């Protein structure tokens, strides 16, 4: 258990400086199973180190899979992950992978307060493989809520434009209920190559901004998504 599983007053507050990254679990192991990452508050501050400005913003990534031939990430729970408003361009992500992986039966909940102004992107699951490999998302639940500011973005699933995985997304519940002037999507695709998706529930309080096939440059509703991709014939878009 990282943080406190039930009491937010007994959680952990981390200040991000120097490298600016906090990754509770970063591994190339063959499995990451039954961990709880909860009630963690993060803040970042602007620093000068020997007259050099920090070269990247702070980030939180709950579980990071990298340099692995294949991993299984299952039955993990991430919730009550918050950031303060003292630094700009913080990256907030639940599970991120740059290696082949099967991600299933995980629960991710990130609810940002109205005063949270300092994240650049908020993604429940982030896929960014630079070499071919299989990535499978099965039976996961991702819930995002809170305020997204102008020029910021939030996504339950984000596949970057340089990802070269074979990506399968089935039997998941992805709900994005964030509001505000920024961009929100349930699933944001930087590339549509080698992609299969079905039997999911994609829901957003902004139904016309449900999905994107061009990394957020434009967004579409559920019917348009199914037409454009040929995927999710048996999926739905309903509130849980």
PDB file of C-alpha atoms in Angstrom, residues 27-231:
ATOM      1  CA  UNK A  27       9.528  -1.791 -13.165  1.00  0.00           C
ATOM      2  CA  UNK A  28      10.487  -4.253 -15.898  1.00  0.00           C
ATOM      3  CA  UNK A  29       9.103  -7.155 -13.845  1.00  0.00           C
ATOM      4  CA  UNK A  30       6.862  -9.788 -15.427  1.00  0.00           C
ATOM      5  CA  UNK A  31       3.951  -8.895 -13.127  1.00  0.00           C
ATOM      6  CA  UNK A  32       2.566  -6.044 -11.030  1.00  0.00           C
ATOM      7  CA  UNK A  33      -0.268  -7.447  -8.938  1.00  0.00           C
ATOM      8  CA  UNK A  34      -2.676  -6.223  -6.241  1.00  0.00           C
ATOM      9  CA  UNK A  35      -1.118  -2.913  -5.242  1.00  0.00           C
ATOM     10  CA  UNK A  36      -3.010   0.054  -3.808  1.00  0.00           C
ATOM     11  CA  UNK A  37      -1.809   3.574  -4.570  1.00  0.00           C
ATOM     12  CA  UNK A  38      -4.107   6.006  -2.811  1.00  0.00           C
ATOM     13  CA  UNK A  39      -4.546   9.373  -1.101  1.00  0.00           C
ATOM     14  CA  UNK A  40      -1.457  11.026  -2.517  1.00  0.00           C
ATOM     15  CA  UNK A  41      -1.192  14.779  -3.014  1.00  0.00           C
ATOM     16  CA  UNK A  42       1.549  16.269  -5.151  1.00  0.00           C
ATOM     17  CA  UNK A  43       2.797  19.766  -5.647  1.00  0.00           C
ATOM     18  CA  UNK A  44       5.578  21.236  -7.747  1.00  0.00           C
ATOM     19  CA  UNK A  45       7.680  24.355  -7.395  1.00  0.00           C
ATOM     20  CA  UNK A  46       9.792  26.344  -9.795  1.00  0.00           C
ATOM     21  CA  UNK A  47      13.505  25.992  -9.045  1.00  0.00           C
ATOM     22  CA  UNK A  48      16.769  27.268 -10.438  1.00  0.00           C
ATOM     23  CA  UNK A  49      19.718  24.908 -10.085  1.00  0.00           C
ATOM     24  CA  UNK A  50      23.052  26.594 -10.725  1.00  0.00           C
ATOM     25  CA  UNK A  51      21.313  29.120 -12.978  1.00  0.00           C
ATOM     26  CA  UNK A  52      19.685  26.334 -15.041  1.00  0.00           C
ATOM     27  CA  UNK A  53      15.926  26.054 -15.272  1.00  0.00           C
ATOM     28  CA  UNK A  54      14.504  22.565 -14.776  1.00  0.00           C
ATOM     29  CA  UNK A  55      14.314  20.917 -18.196  1.00  0.00           C
ATOM     30  CA  UNK A  56      10.981  19.150 -17.702  1.00  0.00           C
ATOM     31  CA  UNK A  57       7.799  19.506 -15.652  1.00  0.00           C
ATOM     32  CA  UNK A  58       7.036  17.296 -12.675  1.00  0.00           C
ATOM     33  CA  UNK A  59       5.009  14.175 -13.263  1.00  0.00           C
ATOM     34  CA  UNK A  60       3.097  11.482 -11.425  1.00  0.00           C
ATOM     35  CA  UNK A  61       2.797   8.045 -12.995  1.00  0.00           C
ATOM     36  CA  UNK A  62       1.311   5.443 -10.662  1.00  0.00           C
ATOM     37  CA  UNK A  63       2.628   2.330 -12.433  1.00  0.00           C
ATOM     38  CA  UNK A  64       5.298   2.491 -15.142  1.00  0.00           C
ATOM     39  CA  UNK A  65       6.202  -0.548 -17.263  1.00  0.00           C
ATOM     40  CA  UNK A  66       9.394  -0.244 -19.292  1.00  0.00           C
ATOM     41  CA  UNK A  67      12.281  -2.333 -20.639  1.00  0.00           C
ATOM     42  CA  UNK A  68      10.217  -5.505 -20.337  1.00  0.00           C
ATOM     43  CA  UNK A  69       9.648  -8.313 -22.823  1.00  0.00           C
ATOM     44  CA  UNK A  70       6.131  -8.787 -21.457  1.00  0.00           C
ATOM     45  CA  UNK A  71       4.382  -7.870 -18.217  1.00  0.00           C
ATOM     46  CA  UNK A  72       0.992  -8.417 -16.608  1.00  0.00           C
ATOM     47  CA  UNK A  73      -0.522  -5.538 -14.627  1.00  0.00           C
ATOM     48  CA  UNK A  74      -3.606  -6.750 -12.803  1.00  0.00           C
ATOM     49  CA  UNK A  75      -5.900  -6.102  -9.844  1.00  0.00           C
ATOM     50  CA  UNK A  76      -4.246  -2.818  -8.886  1.00  0.00           C
ATOM     51  CA  UNK A  77      -6.183   0.117  -7.431  1.00  0.00           C
ATOM     52  CA  UNK A  78      -5.256   3.786  -7.824  1.00  0.00           C
ATOM     53  CA  UNK A  79      -7.473   6.498  -6.360  1.00  0.00           C
ATOM     54  CA  UNK A  80      -7.484   9.925  -4.663  1.00  0.00           C
ATOM     55  CA  UNK A  81      -4.445  11.121  -6.600  1.00  0.00           C
ATOM     56  CA  UNK A  82      -4.396  14.925  -6.440  1.00  0.00           C
ATOM     57  CA  UNK A  83      -2.103  17.773  -7.376  1.00  0.00           C
ATOM     58  CA  UNK A  84      -1.937  21.334  -6.058  1.00  0.00           C
ATOM     59  CA  UNK A  85      -1.932  24.588  -8.024  1.00  0.00           C
ATOM     60  CA  UNK A  86       1.632  25.802  -7.545  1.00  0.00           C
ATOM     61  CA  UNK A  87       3.289  24.602 -10.745  1.00  0.00           C
ATOM     62  CA  UNK A  88       2.350  24.466 -14.412  1.00  0.00           C
ATOM     63  CA  UNK A  89       2.427  21.551 -16.845  1.00  0.00           C
ATOM     64  CA  UNK A  90       2.392  18.609 -14.465  1.00  0.00           C
ATOM     65  CA  UNK A  91       1.703  15.232 -16.097  1.00  0.00           C
ATOM     66  CA  UNK A  92      -0.698  12.979 -14.200  1.00  0.00           C
ATOM     67  CA  UNK A  93      -1.093   9.352 -15.307  1.00  0.00           C
ATOM     68  CA  UNK A  94      -2.372   6.155 -13.723  1.00  0.00           C
ATOM     69  CA  UNK A  95      -0.648   3.365 -15.684  1.00  0.00           C
ATOM     70  CA  UNK A  96       1.835   4.033 -18.468  1.00  0.00           C
ATOM     71  CA  UNK A  97       3.711   1.532 -20.599  1.00  0.00           C
ATOM     72  CA  UNK A  98       6.464   1.639 -23.182  1.00  0.00           C
ATOM     73  CA  UNK A  99       6.747  -2.184 -23.268  1.00  0.00           C
ATOM     74  CA  UNK A 100       4.457  -5.090 -24.230  1.00  0.00           C
ATOM     75  CA  UNK A 101       1.936  -5.656 -21.449  1.00  0.00           C
ATOM     76  CA  UNK A 102      -1.433  -7.074 -20.514  1.00  0.00           C
ATOM     77  CA  UNK A 103      -3.335  -4.594 -18.306  1.00  0.00           C
ATOM     78  CA  UNK A 104      -6.481  -6.046 -16.790  1.00  0.00           C
ATOM     79  CA  UNK A 105      -8.831  -5.826 -13.805  1.00  0.00           C
ATOM     80  CA  UNK A 106      -7.387  -2.514 -12.579  1.00  0.00           C
ATOM     81  CA  UNK A 107      -9.340   0.393 -11.077  1.00  0.00           C
ATOM     82  CA  UNK A 108      -8.136   3.967 -11.572  1.00  0.00           C
ATOM     83  CA  UNK A 109      -9.925   7.020 -10.190  1.00  0.00           C
ATOM     84  CA  UNK A 110      -8.536  10.549 -10.373  1.00  0.00           C
ATOM     85  CA  UNK A 111     -10.740  13.421  -9.257  1.00  0.00           C
ATOM     86  CA  UNK A 112      -9.123  16.853  -9.510  1.00  0.00           C
ATOM     87  CA  UNK A 113     -10.380  19.726  -7.379  1.00  0.00           C
ATOM     88  CA  UNK A 114     -11.518  23.019  -8.879  1.00  0.00           C
ATOM     89  CA  UNK A 115      -8.350  24.635  -7.515  1.00  0.00           C
ATOM     90  CA  UNK A 116      -6.117  22.225  -9.451  1.00  0.00           C
ATOM     91  CA  UNK A 117      -4.607  24.281 -12.236  1.00  0.00           C
ATOM     92  CA  UNK A 118      -1.219  22.790 -12.770  1.00  0.00           C
ATOM     93  CA  UNK A 119      -1.465  19.671 -14.880  1.00  0.00           C
ATOM     94  CA  UNK A 120      -0.783  19.531 -18.601  1.00  0.00           C
ATOM     95  CA  UNK A 121      -2.364  16.144 -19.253  1.00  0.00           C
ATOM     96  CA  UNK A 122      -4.294  13.656 -17.164  1.00  0.00           C
ATOM     97  CA  UNK A 123      -4.482  10.090 -18.526  1.00  0.00           C
ATOM     98  CA  UNK A 124      -5.776   6.967 -16.846  1.00  0.00           C
ATOM     99  CA  UNK A 125      -3.846   4.547 -19.101  1.00  0.00           C
ATOM    100  CA  UNK A 126      -1.066   5.729 -21.399  1.00  0.00           C
ATOM    101  CA  UNK A 127       0.433   3.570 -24.207  1.00  0.00           C
ATOM    102  CA  UNK A 128       3.656   4.640 -25.945  1.00  0.00           C
ATOM    103  CA  UNK A 129       5.663   1.730 -27.405  1.00  0.00           C
ATOM    104  CA  UNK A 130       8.584   2.635 -29.658  1.00  0.00           C
ATOM    105  CA  UNK A 131       9.054  -0.997 -30.772  1.00  0.00           C
ATOM    106  CA  UNK A 132       6.380  -3.475 -31.905  1.00  0.00           C
ATOM    107  CA  UNK A 133       4.632  -5.532 -29.224  1.00  0.00           C
ATOM    108  CA  UNK A 134       1.212  -6.503 -27.917  1.00  0.00           C
ATOM    109  CA  UNK A 135      -0.682  -4.328 -25.443  1.00  0.00           C
ATOM    110  CA  UNK A 136      -4.023  -5.593 -24.120  1.00  0.00           C
ATOM    111  CA  UNK A 137      -6.498  -3.669 -21.969  1.00  0.00           C
ATOM    112  CA  UNK A 138      -9.198  -5.907 -20.464  1.00  0.00           C
ATOM    113  CA  UNK A 139     -11.762  -5.421 -17.674  1.00  0.00           C
ATOM    114  CA  UNK A 140     -10.338  -2.114 -16.420  1.00  0.00           C
ATOM    115  CA  UNK A 141     -12.291   0.773 -14.911  1.00  0.00           C
ATOM    116  CA  UNK A 142     -11.038   4.341 -15.331  1.00  0.00           C
ATOM    117  CA  UNK A 143     -12.932   7.298 -13.868  1.00  0.00           C
ATOM    118  CA  UNK A 144     -11.864  10.936 -14.264  1.00  0.00           C
ATOM    119  CA  UNK A 145     -13.623  13.908 -12.684  1.00  0.00           C
ATOM    120  CA  UNK A 146     -12.893  17.551 -11.843  1.00  0.00           C
ATOM    121  CA  UNK A 147     -11.940  20.617 -13.819  1.00  0.00           C
ATOM    122  CA  UNK A 148      -9.841  20.721 -16.980  1.00  0.00           C
ATOM    123  CA  UNK A 149      -8.514  24.144 -17.892  1.00  0.00           C
ATOM    124  CA  UNK A 150      -8.100  25.753 -21.286  1.00  0.00           C
ATOM    125  CA  UNK A 151      -5.257  24.234 -23.351  1.00  0.00           C
ATOM    126  CA  UNK A 152      -5.117  21.226 -20.978  1.00  0.00           C
ATOM    127  CA  UNK A 153      -6.408  17.727 -21.698  1.00  0.00           C
ATOM    128  CA  UNK A 154      -7.756  14.629 -19.969  1.00  0.00           C
ATOM    129  CA  UNK A 155      -8.176  11.105 -21.360  1.00  0.00           C
ATOM    130  CA  UNK A 156      -9.141   7.745 -19.887  1.00  0.00           C
ATOM    131  CA  UNK A 157      -6.901   6.084 -22.489  1.00  0.00           C
ATOM    132  CA  UNK A 158      -4.184   7.850 -24.457  1.00  0.00           C
ATOM    133  CA  UNK A 159      -2.291   6.185 -27.294  1.00  0.00           C
ATOM    134  CA  UNK A 160       0.480   8.454 -28.509  1.00  0.00           C
ATOM    135  CA  UNK A 161       1.137   9.131 -32.187  1.00  0.00           C
ATOM    136  CA  UNK A 162       4.481   7.288 -32.070  1.00  0.00           C
ATOM    137  CA  UNK A 163       3.069   4.127 -30.509  1.00  0.00           C
ATOM    138  CA  UNK A 164       3.701   1.027 -32.677  1.00  0.00           C
ATOM    139  CA  UNK A 165       2.002  -1.574 -30.492  1.00  0.00           C
ATOM    140  CA  UNK A 166      -0.753  -3.952 -31.481  1.00  0.00           C
ATOM    141  CA  UNK A 167      -3.414  -2.588 -29.138  1.00  0.00           C
ATOM    142  CA  UNK A 168      -6.512  -4.497 -28.001  1.00  0.00           C
ATOM    143  CA  UNK A 169      -9.150  -2.771 -25.837  1.00  0.00           C
ATOM    144  CA  UNK A 170     -12.036  -4.959 -24.654  1.00  0.00           C
ATOM    145  CA  UNK A 171     -14.547  -5.200 -21.790  1.00  0.00           C
ATOM    146  CA  UNK A 172     -13.517  -1.941 -20.083  1.00  0.00           C
ATOM    147  CA  UNK A 173     -15.454   0.870 -18.420  1.00  0.00           C
ATOM    148  CA  UNK A 174     -13.996   4.280 -19.257  1.00  0.00           C
ATOM    149  CA  UNK A 175     -15.810   7.344 -17.879  1.00  0.00           C
ATOM    150  CA  UNK A 176     -14.559  10.912 -18.229  1.00  0.00           C
ATOM    151  CA  UNK A 177     -16.730  13.377 -16.332  1.00  0.00           C
ATOM    152  CA  UNK A 178     -14.266  16.278 -16.262  1.00  0.00           C
ATOM    153  CA  UNK A 179     -15.584  19.725 -17.174  1.00  0.00           C
ATOM    154  CA  UNK A 180     -14.190  23.151 -18.037  1.00  0.00           C
ATOM    155  CA  UNK A 181     -12.769  24.806 -21.154  1.00  0.00           C
ATOM    156  CA  UNK A 182     -10.032  22.219 -21.824  1.00  0.00           C
ATOM    157  CA  UNK A 183     -10.150  19.071 -23.948  1.00  0.00           C
ATOM    158  CA  UNK A 184     -11.650  15.839 -22.625  1.00  0.00           C
ATOM    159  CA  UNK A 185     -11.894  12.448 -24.315  1.00  0.00           C
ATOM    160  CA  UNK A 186     -12.570   8.912 -23.205  1.00  0.00           C
ATOM    161  CA  UNK A 187     -10.118   7.390 -25.677  1.00  0.00           C
ATOM    162  CA  UNK A 188      -7.597   9.486 -27.582  1.00  0.00           C
ATOM    163  CA  UNK A 189      -5.707   7.788 -30.394  1.00  0.00           C
ATOM    164  CA  UNK A 190      -2.558   9.209 -31.932  1.00  0.00           C
ATOM    165  CA  UNK A 191      -2.588   6.347 -34.441  1.00  0.00           C
ATOM    166  CA  UNK A 192      -5.201   3.813 -35.508  1.00  0.00           C
ATOM    167  CA  UNK A 193      -2.760   1.164 -36.741  1.00  0.00           C
ATOM    168  CA  UNK A 194      -3.138  -2.386 -35.368  1.00  0.00           C
ATOM    169  CA  UNK A 195      -6.067  -1.480 -33.137  1.00  0.00           C
ATOM    170  CA  UNK A 196      -9.019  -3.605 -31.981  1.00  0.00           C
ATOM    171  CA  UNK A 197     -11.753  -2.456 -29.592  1.00  0.00           C
ATOM    172  CA  UNK A 198     -15.117  -3.912 -28.519  1.00  0.00           C
ATOM    173  CA  UNK A 199     -17.476  -4.660 -25.603  1.00  0.00           C
ATOM    174  CA  UNK A 200     -16.514  -1.453 -23.797  1.00  0.00           C
ATOM    175  CA  UNK A 201     -18.506   1.281 -22.098  1.00  0.00           C
ATOM    176  CA  UNK A 202     -17.252   4.718 -23.190  1.00  0.00           C
ATOM    177  CA  UNK A 203     -19.035   7.518 -21.346  1.00  0.00           C
ATOM    178  CA  UNK A 204     -18.486  11.244 -21.129  1.00  0.00           C
ATOM    179  CA  UNK A 205     -20.547  14.156 -19.870  1.00  0.00           C
ATOM    180  CA  UNK A 206     -19.483  15.703 -23.197  1.00  0.00           C
ATOM    181  CA  UNK A 207     -20.877  13.166 -25.678  1.00  0.00           C
ATOM    182  CA  UNK A 208     -19.716  15.129 -28.721  1.00  0.00           C
ATOM    183  CA  UNK A 209     -16.154  15.002 -27.393  1.00  0.00           C
ATOM    184  CA  UNK A 210     -16.079  11.294 -26.574  1.00  0.00           C
ATOM    185  CA  UNK A 211     -13.244  10.014 -28.776  1.00  0.00           C
ATOM    186  CA  UNK A 212     -10.418  11.212 -31.006  1.00  0.00           C
ATOM    187  CA  UNK A 213      -8.573   9.473 -33.853  1.00  0.00           C
ATOM    188  CA  UNK A 214      -6.026  12.253 -34.442  1.00  0.00           C
ATOM    189  CA  UNK A 215      -4.486  12.735 -31.001  1.00  0.00           C
ATOM    190  CA  UNK A 216      -7.008  15.319 -29.890  1.00  0.00           C
ATOM    191  CA  UNK A 217      -6.881  17.648 -32.886  1.00  0.00           C
ATOM    192  CA  UNK A 218     -10.598  16.963 -33.282  1.00  0.00           C
ATOM    193  CA  UNK A 219     -13.132  14.925 -31.326  1.00  0.00           C
ATOM    194  CA  UNK A 220     -16.293  12.992 -32.145  1.00  0.00           C
ATOM    195  CA  UNK A 221     -19.319  11.314 -30.610  1.00  0.00           C
ATOM    196  CA  UNK A 222     -19.785   7.584 -30.163  1.00  0.00           C
ATOM    197  CA  UNK A 223     -21.625   6.938 -33.427  1.00  0.00           C
ATOM    198  CA  UNK A 224     -19.002   8.835 -35.424  1.00  0.00           C
ATOM    199  CA  UNK A 225     -16.242   6.916 -33.630  1.00  0.00           C
ATOM    200  CA  UNK A 226     -17.742   3.561 -34.604  1.00  0.00           C
ATOM    201  CA  UNK A 227     -18.183   4.692 -38.189  1.00  0.00           C
ATOM    202  CA  UNK A 228     -14.675   6.120 -38.515  1.00  0.00           C
ATOM    203  CA  UNK A 229     -12.894   3.177 -36.873  1.00  0.00           C
ATOM    204  CA  UNK A 230     -15.060   0.159 -37.658  1.00  0.00           C
ATOM    205  CA  UNK A 231     -14.608  -0.819 -34.001  1.00  0.00           C
TER     206      UNK A 231
END
